[in-house]
Coordinates of N, CA and C in Angstrom, one line a residue:
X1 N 0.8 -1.2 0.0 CA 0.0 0.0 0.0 C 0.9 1.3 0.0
X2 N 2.2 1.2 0.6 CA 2.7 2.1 1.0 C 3.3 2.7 -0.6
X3 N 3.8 1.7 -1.4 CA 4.4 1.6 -2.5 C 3.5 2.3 -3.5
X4 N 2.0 2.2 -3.6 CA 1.2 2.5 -4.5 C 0.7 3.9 -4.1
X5 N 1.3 4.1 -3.0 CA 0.9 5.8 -2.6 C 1.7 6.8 -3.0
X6 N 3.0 6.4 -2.9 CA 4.7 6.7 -3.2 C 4.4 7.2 -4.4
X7 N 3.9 6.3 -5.8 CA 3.9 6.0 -6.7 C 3.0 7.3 -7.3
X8 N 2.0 7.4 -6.8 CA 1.0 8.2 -6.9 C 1.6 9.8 -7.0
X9 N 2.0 9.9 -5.8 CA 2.4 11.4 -4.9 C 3.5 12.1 -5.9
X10 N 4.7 10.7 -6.3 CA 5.8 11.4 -7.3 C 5.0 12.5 -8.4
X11 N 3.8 11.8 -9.3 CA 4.1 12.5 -10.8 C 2.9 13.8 -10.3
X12 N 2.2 13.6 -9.2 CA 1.6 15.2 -8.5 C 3.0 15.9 -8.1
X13 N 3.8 15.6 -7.3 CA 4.8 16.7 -6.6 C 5.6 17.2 -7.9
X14 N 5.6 16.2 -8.8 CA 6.4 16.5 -10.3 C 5.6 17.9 -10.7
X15 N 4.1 17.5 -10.8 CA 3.0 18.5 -11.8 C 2.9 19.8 -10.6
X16 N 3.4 19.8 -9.7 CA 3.2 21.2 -8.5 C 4.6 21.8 -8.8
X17 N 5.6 21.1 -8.9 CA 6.8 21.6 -9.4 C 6.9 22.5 -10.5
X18 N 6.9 21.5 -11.1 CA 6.5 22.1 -12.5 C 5.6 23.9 -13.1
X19 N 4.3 23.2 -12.1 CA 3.7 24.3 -11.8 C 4.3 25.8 -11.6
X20 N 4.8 25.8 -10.5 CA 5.4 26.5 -9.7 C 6.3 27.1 -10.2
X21 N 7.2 26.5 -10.8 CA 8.7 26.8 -11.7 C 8.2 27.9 -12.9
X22 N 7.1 27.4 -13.6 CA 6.1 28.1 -14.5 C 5.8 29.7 -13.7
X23 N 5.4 29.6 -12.8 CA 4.5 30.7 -11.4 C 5.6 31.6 -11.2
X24 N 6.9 31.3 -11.0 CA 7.9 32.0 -10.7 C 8.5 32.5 -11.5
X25 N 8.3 32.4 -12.7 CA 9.1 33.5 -13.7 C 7.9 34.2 -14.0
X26 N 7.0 34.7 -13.7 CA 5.9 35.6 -14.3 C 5.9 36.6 -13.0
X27 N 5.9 38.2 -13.5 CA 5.7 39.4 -12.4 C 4.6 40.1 -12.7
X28 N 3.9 40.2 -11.8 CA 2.9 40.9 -11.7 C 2.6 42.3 -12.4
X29 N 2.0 42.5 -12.8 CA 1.8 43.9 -14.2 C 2.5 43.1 -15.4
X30 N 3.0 42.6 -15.9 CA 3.6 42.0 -16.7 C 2.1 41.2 -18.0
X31 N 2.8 41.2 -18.9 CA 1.3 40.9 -19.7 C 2.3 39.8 -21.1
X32 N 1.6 38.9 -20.8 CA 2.4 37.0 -21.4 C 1.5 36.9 -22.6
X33 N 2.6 36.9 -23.7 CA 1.9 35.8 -24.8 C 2.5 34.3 -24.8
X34 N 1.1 33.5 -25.1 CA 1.2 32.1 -24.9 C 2.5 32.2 -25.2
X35 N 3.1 31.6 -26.3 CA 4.5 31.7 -26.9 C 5.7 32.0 -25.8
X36 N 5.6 33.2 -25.0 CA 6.6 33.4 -23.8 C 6.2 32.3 -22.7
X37 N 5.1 31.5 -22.6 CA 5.2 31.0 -21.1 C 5.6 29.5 -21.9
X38 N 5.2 29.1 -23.2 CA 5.8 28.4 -23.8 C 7.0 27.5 -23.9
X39 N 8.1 28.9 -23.4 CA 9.8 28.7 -23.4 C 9.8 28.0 -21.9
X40 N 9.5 28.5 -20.9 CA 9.3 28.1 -19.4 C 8.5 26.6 -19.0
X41 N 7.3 26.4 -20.2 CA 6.4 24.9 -19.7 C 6.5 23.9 -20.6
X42 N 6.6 22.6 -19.8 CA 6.3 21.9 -20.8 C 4.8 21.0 -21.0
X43 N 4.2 22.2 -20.7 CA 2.8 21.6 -20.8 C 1.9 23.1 -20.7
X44 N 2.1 23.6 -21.6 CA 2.0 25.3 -21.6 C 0.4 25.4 -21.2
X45 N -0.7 24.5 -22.6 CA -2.0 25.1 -22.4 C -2.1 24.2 -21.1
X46 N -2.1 23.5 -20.3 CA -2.2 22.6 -18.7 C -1.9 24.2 -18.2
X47 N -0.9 24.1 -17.9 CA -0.2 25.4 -16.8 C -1.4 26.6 -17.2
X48 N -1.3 27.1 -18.1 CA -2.1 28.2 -18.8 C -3.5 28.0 -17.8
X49 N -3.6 27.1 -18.2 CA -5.6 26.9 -17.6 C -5.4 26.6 -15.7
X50 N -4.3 26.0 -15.5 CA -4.6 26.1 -13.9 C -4.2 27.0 -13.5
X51 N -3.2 28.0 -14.0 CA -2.8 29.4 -13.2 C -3.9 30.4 -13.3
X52 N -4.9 30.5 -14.8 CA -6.4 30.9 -14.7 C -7.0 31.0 -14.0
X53 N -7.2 29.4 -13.4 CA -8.4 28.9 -12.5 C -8.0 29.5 -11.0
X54 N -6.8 29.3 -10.8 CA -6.3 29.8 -9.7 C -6.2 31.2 -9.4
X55 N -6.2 31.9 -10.4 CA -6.5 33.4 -10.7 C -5.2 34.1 -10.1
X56 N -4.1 33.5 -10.6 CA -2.9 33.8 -10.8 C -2.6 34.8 -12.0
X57 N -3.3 34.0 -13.5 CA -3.3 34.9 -14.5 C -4.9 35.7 -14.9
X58 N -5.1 36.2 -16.0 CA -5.8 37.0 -16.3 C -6.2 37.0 -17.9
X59 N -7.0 36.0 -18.6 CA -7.1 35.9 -19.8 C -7.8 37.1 -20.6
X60 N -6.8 37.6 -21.3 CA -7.0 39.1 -21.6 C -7.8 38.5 -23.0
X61 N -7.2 37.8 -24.4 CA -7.7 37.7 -25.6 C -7.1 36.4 -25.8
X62 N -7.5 36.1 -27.1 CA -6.6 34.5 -27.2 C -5.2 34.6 -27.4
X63 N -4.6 33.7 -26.3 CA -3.3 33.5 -26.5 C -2.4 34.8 -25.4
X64 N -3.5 35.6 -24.9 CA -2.9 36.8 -24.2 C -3.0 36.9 -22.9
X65 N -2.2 37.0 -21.9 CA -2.5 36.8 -20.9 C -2.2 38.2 -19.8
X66 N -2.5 38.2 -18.6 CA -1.9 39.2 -17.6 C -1.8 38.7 -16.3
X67 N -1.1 38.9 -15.8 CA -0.6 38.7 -14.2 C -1.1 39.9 -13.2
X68 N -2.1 39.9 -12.8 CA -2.5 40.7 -12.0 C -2.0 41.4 -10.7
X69 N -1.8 42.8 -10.7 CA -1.2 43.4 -10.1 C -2.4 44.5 -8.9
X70 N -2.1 43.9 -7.8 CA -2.6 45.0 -6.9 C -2.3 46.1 -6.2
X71 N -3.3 46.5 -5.7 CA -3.4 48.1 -5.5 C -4.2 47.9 -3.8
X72 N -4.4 49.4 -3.5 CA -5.2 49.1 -2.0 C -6.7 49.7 -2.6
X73 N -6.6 49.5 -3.8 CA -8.1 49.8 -4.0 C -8.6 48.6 -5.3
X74 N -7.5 47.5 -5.1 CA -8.0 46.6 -6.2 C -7.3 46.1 -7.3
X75 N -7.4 45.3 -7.9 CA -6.6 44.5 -9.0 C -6.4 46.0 -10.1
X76 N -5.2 46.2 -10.4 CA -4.9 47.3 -11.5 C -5.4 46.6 -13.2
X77 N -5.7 46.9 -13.3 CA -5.6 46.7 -15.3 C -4.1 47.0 -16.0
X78 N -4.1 46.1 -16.8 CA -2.5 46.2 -17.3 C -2.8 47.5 -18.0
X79 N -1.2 47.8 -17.9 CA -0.7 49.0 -18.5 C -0.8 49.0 -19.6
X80 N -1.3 50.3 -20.4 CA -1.7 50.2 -21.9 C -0.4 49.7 -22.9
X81 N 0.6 50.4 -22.7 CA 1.6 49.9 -23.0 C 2.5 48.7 -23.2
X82 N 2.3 48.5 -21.5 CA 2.4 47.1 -21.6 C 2.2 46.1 -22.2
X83 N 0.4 46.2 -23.0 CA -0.2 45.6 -23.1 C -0.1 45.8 -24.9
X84 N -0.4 46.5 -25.5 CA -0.4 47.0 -26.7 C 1.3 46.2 -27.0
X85 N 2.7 46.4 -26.1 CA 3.3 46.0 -26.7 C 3.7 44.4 -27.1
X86 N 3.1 43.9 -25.8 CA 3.0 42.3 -26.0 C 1.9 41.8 -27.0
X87 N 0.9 42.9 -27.4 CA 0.2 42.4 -28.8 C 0.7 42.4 -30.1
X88 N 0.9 43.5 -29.9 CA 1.9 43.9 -31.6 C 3.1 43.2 -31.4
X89 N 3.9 42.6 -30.8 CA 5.4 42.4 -30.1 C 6.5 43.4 -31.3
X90 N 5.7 44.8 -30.6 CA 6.3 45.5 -31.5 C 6.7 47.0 -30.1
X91 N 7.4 47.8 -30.4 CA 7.0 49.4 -29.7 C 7.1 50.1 -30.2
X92 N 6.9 50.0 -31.5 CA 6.4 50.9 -32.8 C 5.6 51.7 -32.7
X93 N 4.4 52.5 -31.9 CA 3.1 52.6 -31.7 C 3.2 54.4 -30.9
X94 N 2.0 54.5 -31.0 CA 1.5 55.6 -30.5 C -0.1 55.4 -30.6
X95 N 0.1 55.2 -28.6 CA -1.2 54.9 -28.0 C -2.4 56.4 -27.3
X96 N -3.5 56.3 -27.3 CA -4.0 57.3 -26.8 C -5.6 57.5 -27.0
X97 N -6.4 58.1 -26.0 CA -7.8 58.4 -26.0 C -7.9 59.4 -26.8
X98 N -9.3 58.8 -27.4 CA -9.5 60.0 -28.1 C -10.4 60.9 -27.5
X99 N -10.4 61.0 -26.2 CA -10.6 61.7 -25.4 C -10.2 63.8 -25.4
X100 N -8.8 62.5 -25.1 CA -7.7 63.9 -25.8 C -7.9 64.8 -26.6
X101 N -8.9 65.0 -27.5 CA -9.1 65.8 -28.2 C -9.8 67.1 -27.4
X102 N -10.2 66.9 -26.4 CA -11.2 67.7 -25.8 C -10.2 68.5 -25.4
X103 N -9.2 68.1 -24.7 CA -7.8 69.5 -24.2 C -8.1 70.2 -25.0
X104 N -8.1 70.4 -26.0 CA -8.1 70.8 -27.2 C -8.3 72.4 -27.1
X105 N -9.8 72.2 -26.3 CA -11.0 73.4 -26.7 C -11.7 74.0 -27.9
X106 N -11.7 73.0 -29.0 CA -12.1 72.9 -29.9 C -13.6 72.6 -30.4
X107 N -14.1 72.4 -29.6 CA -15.8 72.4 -29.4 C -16.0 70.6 -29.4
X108 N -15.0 69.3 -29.3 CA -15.0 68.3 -29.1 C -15.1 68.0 -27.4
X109 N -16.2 66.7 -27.1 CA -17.0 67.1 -25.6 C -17.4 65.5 -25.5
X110 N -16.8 64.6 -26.3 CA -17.4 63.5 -26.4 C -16.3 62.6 -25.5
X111 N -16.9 61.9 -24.4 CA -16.0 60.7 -23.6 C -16.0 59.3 -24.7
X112 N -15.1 58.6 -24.8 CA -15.0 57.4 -25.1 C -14.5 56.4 -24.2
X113 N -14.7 55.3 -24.6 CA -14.8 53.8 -23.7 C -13.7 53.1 -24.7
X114 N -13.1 53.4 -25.6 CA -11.8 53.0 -26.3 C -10.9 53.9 -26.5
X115 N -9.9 52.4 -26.9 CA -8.4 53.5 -27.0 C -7.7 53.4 -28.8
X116 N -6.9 54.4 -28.5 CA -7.1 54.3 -30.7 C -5.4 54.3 -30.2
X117 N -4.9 53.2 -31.0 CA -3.6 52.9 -31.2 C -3.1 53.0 -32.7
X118 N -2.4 53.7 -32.8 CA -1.7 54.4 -34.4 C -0.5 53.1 -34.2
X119 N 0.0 52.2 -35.1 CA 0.8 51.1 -35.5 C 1.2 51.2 -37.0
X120 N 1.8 50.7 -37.0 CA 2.1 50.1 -38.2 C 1.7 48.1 -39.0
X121 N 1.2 47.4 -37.9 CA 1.1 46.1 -38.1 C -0.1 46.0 -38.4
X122 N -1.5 46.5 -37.5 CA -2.4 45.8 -36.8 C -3.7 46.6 -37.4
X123 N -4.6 46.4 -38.0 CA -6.1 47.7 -38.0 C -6.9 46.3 -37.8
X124 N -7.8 47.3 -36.7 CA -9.3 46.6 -36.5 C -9.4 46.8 -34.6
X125 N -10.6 46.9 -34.7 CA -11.0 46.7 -33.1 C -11.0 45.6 -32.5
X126 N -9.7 45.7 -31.3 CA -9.5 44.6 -30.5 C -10.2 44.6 -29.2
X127 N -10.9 43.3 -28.5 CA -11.2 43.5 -27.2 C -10.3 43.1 -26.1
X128 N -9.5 43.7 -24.9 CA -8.7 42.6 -24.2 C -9.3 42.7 -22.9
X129 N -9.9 41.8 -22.0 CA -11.1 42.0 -20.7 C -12.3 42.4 -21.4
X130 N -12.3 43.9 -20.6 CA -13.7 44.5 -21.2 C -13.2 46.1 -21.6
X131 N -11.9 45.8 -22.1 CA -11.5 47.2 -22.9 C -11.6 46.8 -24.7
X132 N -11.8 48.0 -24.9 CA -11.5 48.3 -26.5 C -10.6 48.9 -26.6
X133 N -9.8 48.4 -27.6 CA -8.7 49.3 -28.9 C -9.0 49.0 -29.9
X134 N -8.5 50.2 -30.7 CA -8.5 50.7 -32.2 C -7.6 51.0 -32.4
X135 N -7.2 49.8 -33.3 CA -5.8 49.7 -33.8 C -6.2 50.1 -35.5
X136 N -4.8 51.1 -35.6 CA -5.0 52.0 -37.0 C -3.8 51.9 -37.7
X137 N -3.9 51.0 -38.7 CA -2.1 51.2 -39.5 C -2.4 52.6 -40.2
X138 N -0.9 53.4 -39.9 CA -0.5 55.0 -40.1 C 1.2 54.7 -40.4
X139 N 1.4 55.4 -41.7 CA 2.7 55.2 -42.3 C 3.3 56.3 -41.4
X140 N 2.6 57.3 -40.6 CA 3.8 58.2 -40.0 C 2.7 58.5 -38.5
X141 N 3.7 58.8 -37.6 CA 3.0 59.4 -36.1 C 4.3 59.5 -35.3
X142 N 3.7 60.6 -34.4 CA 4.8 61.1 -33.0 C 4.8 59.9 -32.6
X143 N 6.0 60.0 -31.5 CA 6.7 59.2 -30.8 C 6.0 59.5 -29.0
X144 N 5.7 60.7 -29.4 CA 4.7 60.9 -27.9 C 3.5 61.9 -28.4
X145 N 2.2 62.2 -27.8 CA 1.8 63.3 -27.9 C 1.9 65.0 -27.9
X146 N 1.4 64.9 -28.3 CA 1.6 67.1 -28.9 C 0.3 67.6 -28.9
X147 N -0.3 68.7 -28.6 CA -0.9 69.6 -28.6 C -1.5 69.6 -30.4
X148 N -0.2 70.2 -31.3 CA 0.0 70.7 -32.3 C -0.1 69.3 -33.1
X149 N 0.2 67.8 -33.0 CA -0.7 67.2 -33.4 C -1.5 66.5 -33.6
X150 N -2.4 66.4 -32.3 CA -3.8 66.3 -31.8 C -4.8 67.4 -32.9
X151 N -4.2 68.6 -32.7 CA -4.8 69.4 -33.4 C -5.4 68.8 -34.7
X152 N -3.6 68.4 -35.4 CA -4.0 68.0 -37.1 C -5.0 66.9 -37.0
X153 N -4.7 65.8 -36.2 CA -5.6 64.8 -35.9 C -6.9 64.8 -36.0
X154 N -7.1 65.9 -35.2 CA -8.9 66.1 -34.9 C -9.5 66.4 -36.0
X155 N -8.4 67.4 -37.1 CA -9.3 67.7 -38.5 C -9.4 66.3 -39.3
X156 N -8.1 66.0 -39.0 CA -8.4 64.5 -40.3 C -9.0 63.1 -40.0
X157 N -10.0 63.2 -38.8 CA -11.0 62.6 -37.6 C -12.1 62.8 -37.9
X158 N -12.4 64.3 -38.6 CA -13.2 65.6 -37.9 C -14.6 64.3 -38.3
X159 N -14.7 63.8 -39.7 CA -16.1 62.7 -39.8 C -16.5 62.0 -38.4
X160 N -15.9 61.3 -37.8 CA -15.8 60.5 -36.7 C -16.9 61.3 -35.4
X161 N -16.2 62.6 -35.5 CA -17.2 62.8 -34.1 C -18.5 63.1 -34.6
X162 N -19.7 63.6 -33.1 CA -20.6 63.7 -33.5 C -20.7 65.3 -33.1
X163 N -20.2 65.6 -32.7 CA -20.3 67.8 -32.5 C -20.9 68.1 -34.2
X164 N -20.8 69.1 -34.4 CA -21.4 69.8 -35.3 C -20.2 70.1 -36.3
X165 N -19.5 69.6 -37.5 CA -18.5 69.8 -38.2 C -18.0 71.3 -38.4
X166 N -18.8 72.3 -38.6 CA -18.3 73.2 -39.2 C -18.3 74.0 -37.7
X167 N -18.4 73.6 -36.2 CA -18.3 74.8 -35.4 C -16.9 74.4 -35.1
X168 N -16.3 73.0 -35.2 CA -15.4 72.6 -34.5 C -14.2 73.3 -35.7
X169 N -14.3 73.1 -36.9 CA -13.7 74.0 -37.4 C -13.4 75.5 -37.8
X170 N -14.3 76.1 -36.5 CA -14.4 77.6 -37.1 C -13.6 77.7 -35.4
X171 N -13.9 76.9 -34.5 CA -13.4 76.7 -33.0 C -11.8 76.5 -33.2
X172 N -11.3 75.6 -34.6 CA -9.8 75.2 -34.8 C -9.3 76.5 -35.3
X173 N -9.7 77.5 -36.2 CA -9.9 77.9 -37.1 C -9.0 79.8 -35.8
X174 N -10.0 79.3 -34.7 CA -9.7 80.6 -33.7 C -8.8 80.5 -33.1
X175 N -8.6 79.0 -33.2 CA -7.5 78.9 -31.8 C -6.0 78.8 -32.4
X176 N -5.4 78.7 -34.0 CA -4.2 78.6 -34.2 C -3.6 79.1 -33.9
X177 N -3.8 80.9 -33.5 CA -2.9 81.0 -33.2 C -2.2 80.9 -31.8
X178 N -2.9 80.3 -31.1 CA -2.2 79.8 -29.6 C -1.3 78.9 -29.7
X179 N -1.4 78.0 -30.9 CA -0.2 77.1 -30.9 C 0.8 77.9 -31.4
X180 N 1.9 76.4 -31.1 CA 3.3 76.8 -31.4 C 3.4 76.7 -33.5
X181 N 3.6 77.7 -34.1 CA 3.8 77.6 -35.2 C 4.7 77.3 -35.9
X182 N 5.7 77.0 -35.3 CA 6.6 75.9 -35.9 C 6.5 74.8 -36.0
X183 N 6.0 74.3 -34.6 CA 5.5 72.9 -34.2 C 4.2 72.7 -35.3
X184 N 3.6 73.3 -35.4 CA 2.2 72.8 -35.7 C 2.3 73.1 -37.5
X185 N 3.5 73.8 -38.2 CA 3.8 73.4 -39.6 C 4.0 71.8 -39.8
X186 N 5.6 71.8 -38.8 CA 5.9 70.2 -39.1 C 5.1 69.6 -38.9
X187 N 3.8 69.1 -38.0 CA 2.9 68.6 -37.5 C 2.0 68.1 -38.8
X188 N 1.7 69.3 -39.8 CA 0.8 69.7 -41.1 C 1.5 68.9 -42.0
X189 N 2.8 69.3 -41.6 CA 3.9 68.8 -43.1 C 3.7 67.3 -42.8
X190 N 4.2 66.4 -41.5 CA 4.2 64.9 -41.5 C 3.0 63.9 -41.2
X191 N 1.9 64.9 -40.5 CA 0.5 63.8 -40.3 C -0.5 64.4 -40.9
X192 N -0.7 65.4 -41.7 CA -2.2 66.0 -42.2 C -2.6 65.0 -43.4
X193 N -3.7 64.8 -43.6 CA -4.2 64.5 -44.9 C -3.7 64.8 -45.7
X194 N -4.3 64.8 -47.0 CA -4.3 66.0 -48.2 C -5.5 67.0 -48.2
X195 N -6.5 66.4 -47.6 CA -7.7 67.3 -47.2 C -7.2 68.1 -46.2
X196 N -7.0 67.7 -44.7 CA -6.6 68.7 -43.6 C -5.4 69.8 -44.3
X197 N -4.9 68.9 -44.9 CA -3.5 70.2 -45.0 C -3.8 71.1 -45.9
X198 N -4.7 70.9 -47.0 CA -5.6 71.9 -48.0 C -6.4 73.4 -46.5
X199 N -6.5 72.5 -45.7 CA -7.7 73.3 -44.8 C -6.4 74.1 -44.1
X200 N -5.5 74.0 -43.9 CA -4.4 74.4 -42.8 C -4.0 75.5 -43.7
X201 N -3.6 75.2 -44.9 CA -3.2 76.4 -46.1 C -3.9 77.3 -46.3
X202 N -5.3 76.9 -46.4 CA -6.3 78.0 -46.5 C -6.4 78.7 -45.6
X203 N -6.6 78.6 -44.3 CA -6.2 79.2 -42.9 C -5.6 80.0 -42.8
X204 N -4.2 79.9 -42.9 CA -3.1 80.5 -42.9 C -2.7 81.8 -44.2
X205 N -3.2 81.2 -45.3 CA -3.5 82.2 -46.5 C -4.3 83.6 -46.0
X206 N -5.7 82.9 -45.5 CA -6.9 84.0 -44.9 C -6.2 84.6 -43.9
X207 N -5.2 84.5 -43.2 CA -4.9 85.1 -41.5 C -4.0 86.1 -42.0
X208 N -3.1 85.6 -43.2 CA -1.8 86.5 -43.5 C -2.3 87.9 -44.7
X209 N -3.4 86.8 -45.2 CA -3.9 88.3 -46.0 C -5.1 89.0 -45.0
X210 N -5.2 88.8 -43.4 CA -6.1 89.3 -43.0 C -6.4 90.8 -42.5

């Protein structure tokens, strides 16, 4: 009897081991594609589903995962960053609300419940939990946000919202010259449409002969 218990106990203390070994290379905030936990198990989708159940991890989308990180007010949501870059396994990107537009003061007033990620790889709306992104392939974007190109943004958006089109551009229209005008040429010259940047010329034509 003793023999048949022995026998038993080995290939569980093996599968807790194993477990475990898996558990300990993963940090909290950290956000895993299958493929990385891969390198660590040899029994990846097994481990995958008991560290789930255990609520160790955090099944973000297929194949995507998060290690949940606490706070004194609760499990944090992974970092957009974070997270955008273990999707794209890229950090090519420029992430952001289009919230942002409202800084603005440009007569835009609308909250959103998604995030619009400018890439190079990826277009289409992804869900990960119960967030949205809007991933947008763009041949060119800042490396951080700007004032001056939020601005160009919002015109070459301007369909998208629901404000009233032509107040938001009579609102863009008042406010140029508070930006920086150097900044907000280059801005015209590397992200405008051909439509926005028609609209920026004409602007600037009307102001100089004004």
């Amino acid at each position: 009897m003793e023999l048949v218990n022995t026998t038993l106990e080995r290939p569980l203390r093996s599968k807790q081991s194993a477990l475990r070994q898996v558990a300990r290379t993963l940090h909290a905030g950290k956000v895993y594609r299958r493929e990385d936990l891969a390198q660590v198990s040899n029994a990846v989708d097994r481990h995958l589903s008991e560290l789930v159940a255990d609520g160790f991890l955090k099944r973000l989308a297929q194949g995507l995962y998060y290690v949940p990180k606490k706070s004194v007010f609760g499990v944090l949501p992974p970092d957009d960053h974070e997270l955008v870059t273990a999707f794209l396994r890229d950090k090519d990107f420029l992430v952001f609300s289009p919230s942002s537009y409202n800084a603005l003061g440009v007569g835009t007033t609308q909250l959103y419940n998604k995030t619009i990620v400018y890439n190079h790889k990826r277009h289409g709306v992804f869900s990960f939990g119960n967030r949205q992104f809007d991933f947008r392939v763009k041949p060119r974007f800042p490396k951080k946000l700007t004032s001056e190109f939020l601005l160009v943004d919002v015109i070459n958006n301007l369909d998208e919202f629901a404000e009233d089109k032509n107040q938001v551009l009579q609102m863009v229209e008042r406010k140029l010259p508070l930006f920086d005008q150097a900044k907000l040429k280059r801005a015209v010259s590397a992200f405008a449409s051909v439509a926005t940047k028609k609209r920026f010329i004409a602007w600037r034509f009307s102001s100089d002969h004004a």
